[in-house]
Short mmCIF file of C-alpha atoms in Angstrom, two decimals:
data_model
loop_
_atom_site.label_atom_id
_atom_site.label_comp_id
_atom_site.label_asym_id
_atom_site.label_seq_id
_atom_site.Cartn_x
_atom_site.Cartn_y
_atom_site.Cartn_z
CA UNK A 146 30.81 -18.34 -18.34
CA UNK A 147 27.55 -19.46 -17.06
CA UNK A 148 24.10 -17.54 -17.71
CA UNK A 149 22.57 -14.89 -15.15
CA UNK A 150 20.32 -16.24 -13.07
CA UNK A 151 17.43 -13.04 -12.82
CA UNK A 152 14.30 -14.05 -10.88
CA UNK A 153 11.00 -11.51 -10.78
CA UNK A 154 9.01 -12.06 -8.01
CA UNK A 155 5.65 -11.08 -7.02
CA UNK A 156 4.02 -10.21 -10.94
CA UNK A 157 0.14 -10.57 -9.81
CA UNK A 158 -0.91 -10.11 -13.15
CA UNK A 159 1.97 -11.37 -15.43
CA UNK A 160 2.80 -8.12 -17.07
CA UNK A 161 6.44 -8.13 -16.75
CA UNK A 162 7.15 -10.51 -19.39
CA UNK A 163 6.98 -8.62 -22.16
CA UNK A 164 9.23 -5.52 -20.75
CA UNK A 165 12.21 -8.35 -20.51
CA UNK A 166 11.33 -10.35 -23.70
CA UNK A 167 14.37 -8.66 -25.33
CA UNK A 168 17.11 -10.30 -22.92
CA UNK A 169 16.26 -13.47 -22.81
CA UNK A 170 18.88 -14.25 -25.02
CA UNK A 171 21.32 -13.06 -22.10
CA UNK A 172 19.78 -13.81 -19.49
CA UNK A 173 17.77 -16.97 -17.70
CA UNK A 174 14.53 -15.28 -16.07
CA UNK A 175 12.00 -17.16 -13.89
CA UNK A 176 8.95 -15.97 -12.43
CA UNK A 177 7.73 -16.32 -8.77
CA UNK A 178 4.33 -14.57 -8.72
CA UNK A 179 2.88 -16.20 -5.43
CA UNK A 180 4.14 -14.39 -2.83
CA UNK A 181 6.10 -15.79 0.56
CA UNK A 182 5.98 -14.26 3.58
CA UNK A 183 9.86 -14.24 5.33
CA UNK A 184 8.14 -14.20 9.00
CA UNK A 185 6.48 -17.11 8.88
CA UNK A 186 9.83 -19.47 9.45
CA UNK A 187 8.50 -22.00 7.60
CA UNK A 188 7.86 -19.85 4.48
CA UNK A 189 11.30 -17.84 4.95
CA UNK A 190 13.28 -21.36 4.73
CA UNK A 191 11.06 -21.80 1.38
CA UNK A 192 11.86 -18.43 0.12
CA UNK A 193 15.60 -19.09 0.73
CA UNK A 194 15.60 -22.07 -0.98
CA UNK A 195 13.57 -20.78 -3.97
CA UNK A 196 15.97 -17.46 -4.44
CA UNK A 197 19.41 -19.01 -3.58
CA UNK A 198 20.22 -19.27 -7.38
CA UNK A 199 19.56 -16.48 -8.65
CA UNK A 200 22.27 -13.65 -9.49
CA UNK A 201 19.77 -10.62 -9.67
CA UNK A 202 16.03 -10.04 -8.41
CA UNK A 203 13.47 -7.77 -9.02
CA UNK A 204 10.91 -7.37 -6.06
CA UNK A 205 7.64 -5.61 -6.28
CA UNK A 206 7.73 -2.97 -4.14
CA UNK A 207 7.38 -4.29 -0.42
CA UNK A 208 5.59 -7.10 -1.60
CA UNK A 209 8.51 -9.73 -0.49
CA UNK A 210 9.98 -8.30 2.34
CA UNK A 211 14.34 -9.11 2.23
CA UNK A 212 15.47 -8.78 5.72
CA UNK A 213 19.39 -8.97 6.89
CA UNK A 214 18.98 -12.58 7.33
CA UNK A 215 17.33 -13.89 4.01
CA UNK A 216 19.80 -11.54 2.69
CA UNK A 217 22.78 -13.40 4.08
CA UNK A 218 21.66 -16.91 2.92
CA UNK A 219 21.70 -15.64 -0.60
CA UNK A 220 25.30 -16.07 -1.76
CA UNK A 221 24.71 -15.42 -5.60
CA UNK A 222 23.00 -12.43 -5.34
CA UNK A 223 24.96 -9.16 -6.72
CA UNK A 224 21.70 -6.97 -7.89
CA UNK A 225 18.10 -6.45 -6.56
CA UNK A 226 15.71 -4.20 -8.66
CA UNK A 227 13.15 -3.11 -6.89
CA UNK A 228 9.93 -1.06 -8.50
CA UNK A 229 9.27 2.77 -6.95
CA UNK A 230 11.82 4.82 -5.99
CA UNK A 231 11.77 3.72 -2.22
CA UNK A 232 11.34 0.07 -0.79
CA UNK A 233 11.16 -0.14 3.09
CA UNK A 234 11.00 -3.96 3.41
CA UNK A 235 13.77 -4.01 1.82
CA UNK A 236 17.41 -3.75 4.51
CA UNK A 237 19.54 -1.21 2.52
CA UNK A 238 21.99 -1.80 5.22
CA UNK A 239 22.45 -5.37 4.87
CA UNK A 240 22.91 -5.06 1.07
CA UNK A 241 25.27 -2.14 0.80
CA UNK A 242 27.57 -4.55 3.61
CA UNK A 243 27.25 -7.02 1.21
CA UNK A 244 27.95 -5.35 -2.28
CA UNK A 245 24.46 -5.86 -3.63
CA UNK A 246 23.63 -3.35 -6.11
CA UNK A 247 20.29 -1.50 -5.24
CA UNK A 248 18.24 0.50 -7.89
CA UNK A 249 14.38 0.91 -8.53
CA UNK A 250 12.54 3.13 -10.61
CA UNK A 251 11.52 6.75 -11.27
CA UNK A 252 8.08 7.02 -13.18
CA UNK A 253 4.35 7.90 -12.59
CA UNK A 254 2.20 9.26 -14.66
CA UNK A 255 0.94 12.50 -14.58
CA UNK A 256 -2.05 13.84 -12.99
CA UNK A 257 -3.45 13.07 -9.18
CA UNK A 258 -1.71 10.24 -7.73
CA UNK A 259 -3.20 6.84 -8.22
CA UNK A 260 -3.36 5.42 -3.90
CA UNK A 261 -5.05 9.08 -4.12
CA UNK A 262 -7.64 7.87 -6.44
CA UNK A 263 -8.24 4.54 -4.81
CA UNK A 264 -8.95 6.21 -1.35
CA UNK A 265 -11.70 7.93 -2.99
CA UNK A 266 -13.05 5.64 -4.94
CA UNK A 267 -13.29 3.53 -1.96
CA UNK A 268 -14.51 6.50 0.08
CA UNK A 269 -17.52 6.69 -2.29
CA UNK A 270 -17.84 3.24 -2.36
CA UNK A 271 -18.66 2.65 1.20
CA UNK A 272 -20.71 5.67 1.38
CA UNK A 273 -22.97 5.27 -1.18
CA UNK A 274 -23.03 1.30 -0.77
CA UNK A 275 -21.89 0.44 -4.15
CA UNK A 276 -20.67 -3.08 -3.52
CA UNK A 277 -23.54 -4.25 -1.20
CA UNK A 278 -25.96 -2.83 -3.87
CA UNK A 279 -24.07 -4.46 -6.76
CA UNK A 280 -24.41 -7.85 -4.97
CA UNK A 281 -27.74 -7.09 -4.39
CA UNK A 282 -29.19 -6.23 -7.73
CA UNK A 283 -27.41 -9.71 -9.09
CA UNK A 284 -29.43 -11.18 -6.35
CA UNK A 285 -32.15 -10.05 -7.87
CA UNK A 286 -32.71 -7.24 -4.59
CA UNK A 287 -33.62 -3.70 -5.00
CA UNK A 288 -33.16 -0.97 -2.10
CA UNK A 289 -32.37 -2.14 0.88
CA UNK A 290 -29.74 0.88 1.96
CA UNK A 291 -29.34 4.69 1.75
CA UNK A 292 -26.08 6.60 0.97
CA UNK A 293 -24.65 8.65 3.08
CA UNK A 294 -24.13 12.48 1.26
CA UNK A 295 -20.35 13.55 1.94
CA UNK A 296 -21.02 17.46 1.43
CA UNK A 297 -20.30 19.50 4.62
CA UNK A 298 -19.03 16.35 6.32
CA UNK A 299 -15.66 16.49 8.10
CA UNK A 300 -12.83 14.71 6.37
CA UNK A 301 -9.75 13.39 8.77
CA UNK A 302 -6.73 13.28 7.61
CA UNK A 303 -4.80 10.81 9.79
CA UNK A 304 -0.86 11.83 8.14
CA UNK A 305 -1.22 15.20 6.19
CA UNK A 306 2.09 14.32 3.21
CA UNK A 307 1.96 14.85 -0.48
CA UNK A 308 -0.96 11.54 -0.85
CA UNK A 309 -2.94 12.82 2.53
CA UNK A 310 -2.99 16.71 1.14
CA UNK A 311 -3.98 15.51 -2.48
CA UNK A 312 -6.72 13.59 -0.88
CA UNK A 313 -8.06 16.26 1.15
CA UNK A 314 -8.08 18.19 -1.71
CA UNK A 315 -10.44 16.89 -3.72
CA UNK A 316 -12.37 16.68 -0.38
CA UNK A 317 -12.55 20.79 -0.18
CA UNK A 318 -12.95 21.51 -3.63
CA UNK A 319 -15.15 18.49 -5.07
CA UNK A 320 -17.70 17.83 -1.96
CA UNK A 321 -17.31 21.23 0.06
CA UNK A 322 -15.98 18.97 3.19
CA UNK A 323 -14.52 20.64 5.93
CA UNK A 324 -11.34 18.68 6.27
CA UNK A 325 -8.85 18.30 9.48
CA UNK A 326 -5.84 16.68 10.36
CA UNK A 327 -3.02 15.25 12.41
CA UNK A 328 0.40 13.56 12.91
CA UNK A 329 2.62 13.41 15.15
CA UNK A 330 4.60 16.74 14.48
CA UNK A 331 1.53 18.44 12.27
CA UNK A 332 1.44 22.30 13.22
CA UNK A 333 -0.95 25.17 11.58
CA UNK A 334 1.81 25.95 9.80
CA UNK A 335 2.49 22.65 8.32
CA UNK A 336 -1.03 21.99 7.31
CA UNK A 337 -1.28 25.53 5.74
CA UNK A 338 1.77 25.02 3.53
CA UNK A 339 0.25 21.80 2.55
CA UNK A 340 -2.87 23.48 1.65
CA UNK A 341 -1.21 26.53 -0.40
CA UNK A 342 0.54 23.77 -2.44
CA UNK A 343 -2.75 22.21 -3.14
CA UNK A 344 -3.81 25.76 -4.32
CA UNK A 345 -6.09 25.95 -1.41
CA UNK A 346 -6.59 28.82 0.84
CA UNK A 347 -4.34 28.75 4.17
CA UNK A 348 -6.91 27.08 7.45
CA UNK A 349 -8.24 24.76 4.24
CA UNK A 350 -6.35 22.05 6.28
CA UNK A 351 -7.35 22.18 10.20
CA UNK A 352 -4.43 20.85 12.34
CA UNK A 353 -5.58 19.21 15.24
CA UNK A 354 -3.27 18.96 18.05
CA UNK A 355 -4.99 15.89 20.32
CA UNK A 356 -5.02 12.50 18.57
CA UNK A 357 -8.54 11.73 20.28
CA UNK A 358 -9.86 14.94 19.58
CA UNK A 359 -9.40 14.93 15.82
CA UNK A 360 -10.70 11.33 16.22
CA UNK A 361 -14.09 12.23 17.84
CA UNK A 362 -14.42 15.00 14.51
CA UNK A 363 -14.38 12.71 12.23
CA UNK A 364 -16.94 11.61 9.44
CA UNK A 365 -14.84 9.85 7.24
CA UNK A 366 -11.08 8.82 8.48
CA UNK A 367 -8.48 8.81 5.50
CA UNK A 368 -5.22 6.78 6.66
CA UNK A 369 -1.58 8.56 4.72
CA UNK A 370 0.85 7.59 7.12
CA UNK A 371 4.43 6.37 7.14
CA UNK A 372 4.70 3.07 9.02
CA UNK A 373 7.54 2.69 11.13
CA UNK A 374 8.28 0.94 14.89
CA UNK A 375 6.62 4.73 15.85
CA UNK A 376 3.66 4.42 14.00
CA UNK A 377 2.41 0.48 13.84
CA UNK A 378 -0.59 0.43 15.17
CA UNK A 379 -1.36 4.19 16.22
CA UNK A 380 -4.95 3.99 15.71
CA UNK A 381 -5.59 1.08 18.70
CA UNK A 382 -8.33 -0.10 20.68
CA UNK A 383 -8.45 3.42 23.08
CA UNK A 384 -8.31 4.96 19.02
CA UNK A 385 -11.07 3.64 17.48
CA UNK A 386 -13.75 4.17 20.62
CA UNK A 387 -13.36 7.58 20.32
CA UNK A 388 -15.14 7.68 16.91
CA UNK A 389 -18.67 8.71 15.92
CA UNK A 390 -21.27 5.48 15.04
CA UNK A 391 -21.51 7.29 12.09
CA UNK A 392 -17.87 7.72 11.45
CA UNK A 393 -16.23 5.25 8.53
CA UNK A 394 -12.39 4.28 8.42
CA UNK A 395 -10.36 3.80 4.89
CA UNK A 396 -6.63 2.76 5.09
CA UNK A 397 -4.85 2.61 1.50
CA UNK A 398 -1.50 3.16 3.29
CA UNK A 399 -0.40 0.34 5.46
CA UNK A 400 -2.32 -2.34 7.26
CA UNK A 401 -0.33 -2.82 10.64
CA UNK A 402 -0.99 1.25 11.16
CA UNK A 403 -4.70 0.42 12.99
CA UNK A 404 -4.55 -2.89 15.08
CA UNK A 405 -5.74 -5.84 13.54
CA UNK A 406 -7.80 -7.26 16.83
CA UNK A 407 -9.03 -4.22 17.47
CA UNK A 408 -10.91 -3.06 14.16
CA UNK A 409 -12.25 -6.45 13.42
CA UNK A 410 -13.55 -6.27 17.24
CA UNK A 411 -14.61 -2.63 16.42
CA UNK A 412 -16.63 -3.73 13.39
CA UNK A 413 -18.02 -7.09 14.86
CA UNK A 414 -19.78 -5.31 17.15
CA UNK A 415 -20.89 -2.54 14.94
CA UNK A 416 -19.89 0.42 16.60
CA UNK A 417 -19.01 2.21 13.47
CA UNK A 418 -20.22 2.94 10.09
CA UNK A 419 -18.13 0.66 8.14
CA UNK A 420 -14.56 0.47 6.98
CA UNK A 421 -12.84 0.25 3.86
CA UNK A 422 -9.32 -1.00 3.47
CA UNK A 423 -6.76 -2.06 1.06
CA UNK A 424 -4.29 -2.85 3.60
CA UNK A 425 -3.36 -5.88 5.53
CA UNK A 426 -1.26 -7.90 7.62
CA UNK A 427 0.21 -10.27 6.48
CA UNK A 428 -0.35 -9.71 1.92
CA UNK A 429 -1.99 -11.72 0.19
CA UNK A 430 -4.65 -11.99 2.71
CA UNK A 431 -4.83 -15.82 4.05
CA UNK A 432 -7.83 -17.89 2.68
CA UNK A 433 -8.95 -18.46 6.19
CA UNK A 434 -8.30 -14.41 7.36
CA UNK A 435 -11.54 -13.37 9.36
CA UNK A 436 -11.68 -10.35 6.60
CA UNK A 437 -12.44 -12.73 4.27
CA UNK A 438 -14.87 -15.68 5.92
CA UNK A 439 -17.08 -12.64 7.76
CA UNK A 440 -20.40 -11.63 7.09
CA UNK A 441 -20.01 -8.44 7.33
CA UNK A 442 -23.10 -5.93 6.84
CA UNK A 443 -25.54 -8.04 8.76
CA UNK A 444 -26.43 -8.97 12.19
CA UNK A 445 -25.11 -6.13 14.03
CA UNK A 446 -21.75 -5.76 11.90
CA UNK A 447 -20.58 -2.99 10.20
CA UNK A 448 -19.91 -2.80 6.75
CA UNK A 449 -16.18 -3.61 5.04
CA UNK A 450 -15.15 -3.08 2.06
CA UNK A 451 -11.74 -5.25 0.75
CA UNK A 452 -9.73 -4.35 -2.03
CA UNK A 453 -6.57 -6.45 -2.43
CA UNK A 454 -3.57 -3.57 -2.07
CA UNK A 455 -4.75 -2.02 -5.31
CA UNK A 456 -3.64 1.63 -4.22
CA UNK A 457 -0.86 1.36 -6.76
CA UNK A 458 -2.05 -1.15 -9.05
CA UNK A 459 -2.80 0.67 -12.20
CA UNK A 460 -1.73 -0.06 -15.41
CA UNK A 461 0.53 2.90 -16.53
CA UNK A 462 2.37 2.75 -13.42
CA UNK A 463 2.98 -0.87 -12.69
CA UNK A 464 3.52 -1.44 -16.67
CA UNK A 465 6.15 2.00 -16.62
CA UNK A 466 7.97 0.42 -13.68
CA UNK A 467 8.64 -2.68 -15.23
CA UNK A 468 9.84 -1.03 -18.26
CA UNK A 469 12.22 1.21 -16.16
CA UNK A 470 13.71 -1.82 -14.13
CA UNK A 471 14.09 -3.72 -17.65
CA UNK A 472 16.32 -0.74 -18.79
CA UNK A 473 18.33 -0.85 -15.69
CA UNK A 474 18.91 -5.05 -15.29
CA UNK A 475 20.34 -3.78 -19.46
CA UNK A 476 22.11 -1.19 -18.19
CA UNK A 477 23.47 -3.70 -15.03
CA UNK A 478 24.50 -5.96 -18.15
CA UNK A 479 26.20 -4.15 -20.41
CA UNK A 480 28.66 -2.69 -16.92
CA UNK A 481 26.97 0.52 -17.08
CA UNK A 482 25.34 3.08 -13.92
CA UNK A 483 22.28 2.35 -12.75
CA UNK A 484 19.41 4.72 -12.66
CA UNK A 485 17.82 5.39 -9.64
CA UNK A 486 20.23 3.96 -7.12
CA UNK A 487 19.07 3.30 -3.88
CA UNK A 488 22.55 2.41 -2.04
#
């Protein structure tokens, strides 16, 4: 009986070796960390090609998106892992018709979620100017920029779920910011349950019922929504004139929720603060993306920060859901359940 063919795809910084060391006597395991992106036709042939061997995969969550028809041009395939306990690049669908085992993984460590963290840290970052200061202190530069004090300013909450309300949180209780909110079904009533499971007082969280209005509020604009068909690209060009020169945008949920041409149109012409994101379309960002080859910060522009999708990437999690998805390609091995089934 021939070997299982297990390919891990997507492992930016190699840690997934060690979590799998133990069944490589069972199992033949190759690594794919550079990422290909299935809508580029040229790339999704490649990607075919690469994966048609393989038994089982594990896919970083959404990092490799596996659509109905890379799906069907994978006739070996009989398990895909997948890290976090949701993947929606992934077609469930598809799969299930197929009899592809689905499963993915439970854990997160304790405390305020880490895409919480990284919105503020990248909050602070642009407001106080900590990368363009960095840069130019190596330069040998001093001052050349002020920061901008967060206190009293109004915090806007674009998406108001468990990662929005965490974030607003800390807004109310660690900078005094008055902090507001909306979505597409967000009511008073929604936004005060959200803020009595923060521990906050009920009207902590301001609901705002017009899109534009809640747009023309805000100081900072925190991005927490779910994308879908609905949602991609809800903050457009008519969007993003209604804020404030002094109003800055950060997106650590999904890049195609604010349209592409738009911001970098927005920014070019400096008619905001700045913007911070960790989001993009398509990931990894293409050597040639305008994100990248812009001098931003200068001659009009506004200033951007870029992170590289580094919301989630922290070492306890990433490192725990490799360890989980280990256990369950065991588990798949040895003809026991899976944890965390997704199908």
């Amino acid at each position: 009986m021939s070997r299982i063919k297990f390919a891990i795809l997507d492992d930016y910084q190699n840690l997934s070796r060690k979590h799998f060391a133990h069944l490589t006597s069972r199992v033949d395991i190759s690594y794919f960390p550079d990422t290909l992106n299935p809508r580029d036709p040229a790339q999704q042939q490649q990607l075919i090609a690469r994966l048609r061997p393989f038994d089982a995969i594990l896919a970083m969550r959404e990092r490799t998106p596996m659509a109905r028809d890379t799906i069907a041009a994978l006739p070996n395939l009989k398990l895909l892992l997948t890290t976090g306990n949701r993947n929606l690049s992934l077609d469930l669908p598809a799969l299930t018709e197929r009899g592809i085992h689905v499963a993915g993984t439970v854990g997160r460590p304790p405390g305020v979620n880490s895409t919480v963290q990284h919105a503020w840290s990248l909050i602070l970052a642009l407001a106080r100017h900590v990368a363009r200061d960095d840069a130019a202190v190596k330069a040998g530069k001093w001052q050349g920029s002020l920061g901008v004090n967060l206190s009293g300013k109004t915090l806007a909450l674009l998406g108001l779920g468990k990662l929005g309300a965490q974030v607003g949180r800390i807004a109310v209780l660690a900078f005094g910011m008055k902090v507001i909110a909306w979505s597409a079904n967000l009511t008073q009533d929604k936004a005060d349950e959200q803020a009595t499971a923060q521990g906050l007082p009920a009207g902590s969280f301001e609901a705002v019922p017009q899109k534009v209005d809640f747009l023309r509020r805000a100081d900072v604009l925190s991005v927490h929504y779910v994308l879908s068909e609905r949602s991609r690209g809800i903050i457009g060009a008519e969007e993003l004139a209604a804020l404030r020169p002094e109003a800055m945008i950060v997106n650590t949920s999904r890049g195609p929720l604010i349209d592409e041409r738009a911001l970098l149109e927005t920014l070019n012409a400096g008619r905001i603060r700045g913007a911070a994101l960790d989001v993009f379309d398509p990931e990894p960002l293409p050597v040639d993306s305008p994100w990248r080859t812009t001098a931003w910060g200068v001659d009009g522009r506004s200033e951007v920060l870029l992170t590289p999708h580094m919301g989630y990437g922290e070492e306890e999690l990433i490192n725990g859901w490799y360890k989980e998805a280990a256990a369950n390609l065991e588990r798949w091995l040895d003809g026991k359940e899976l944890q965390v089934r997704l199908n």
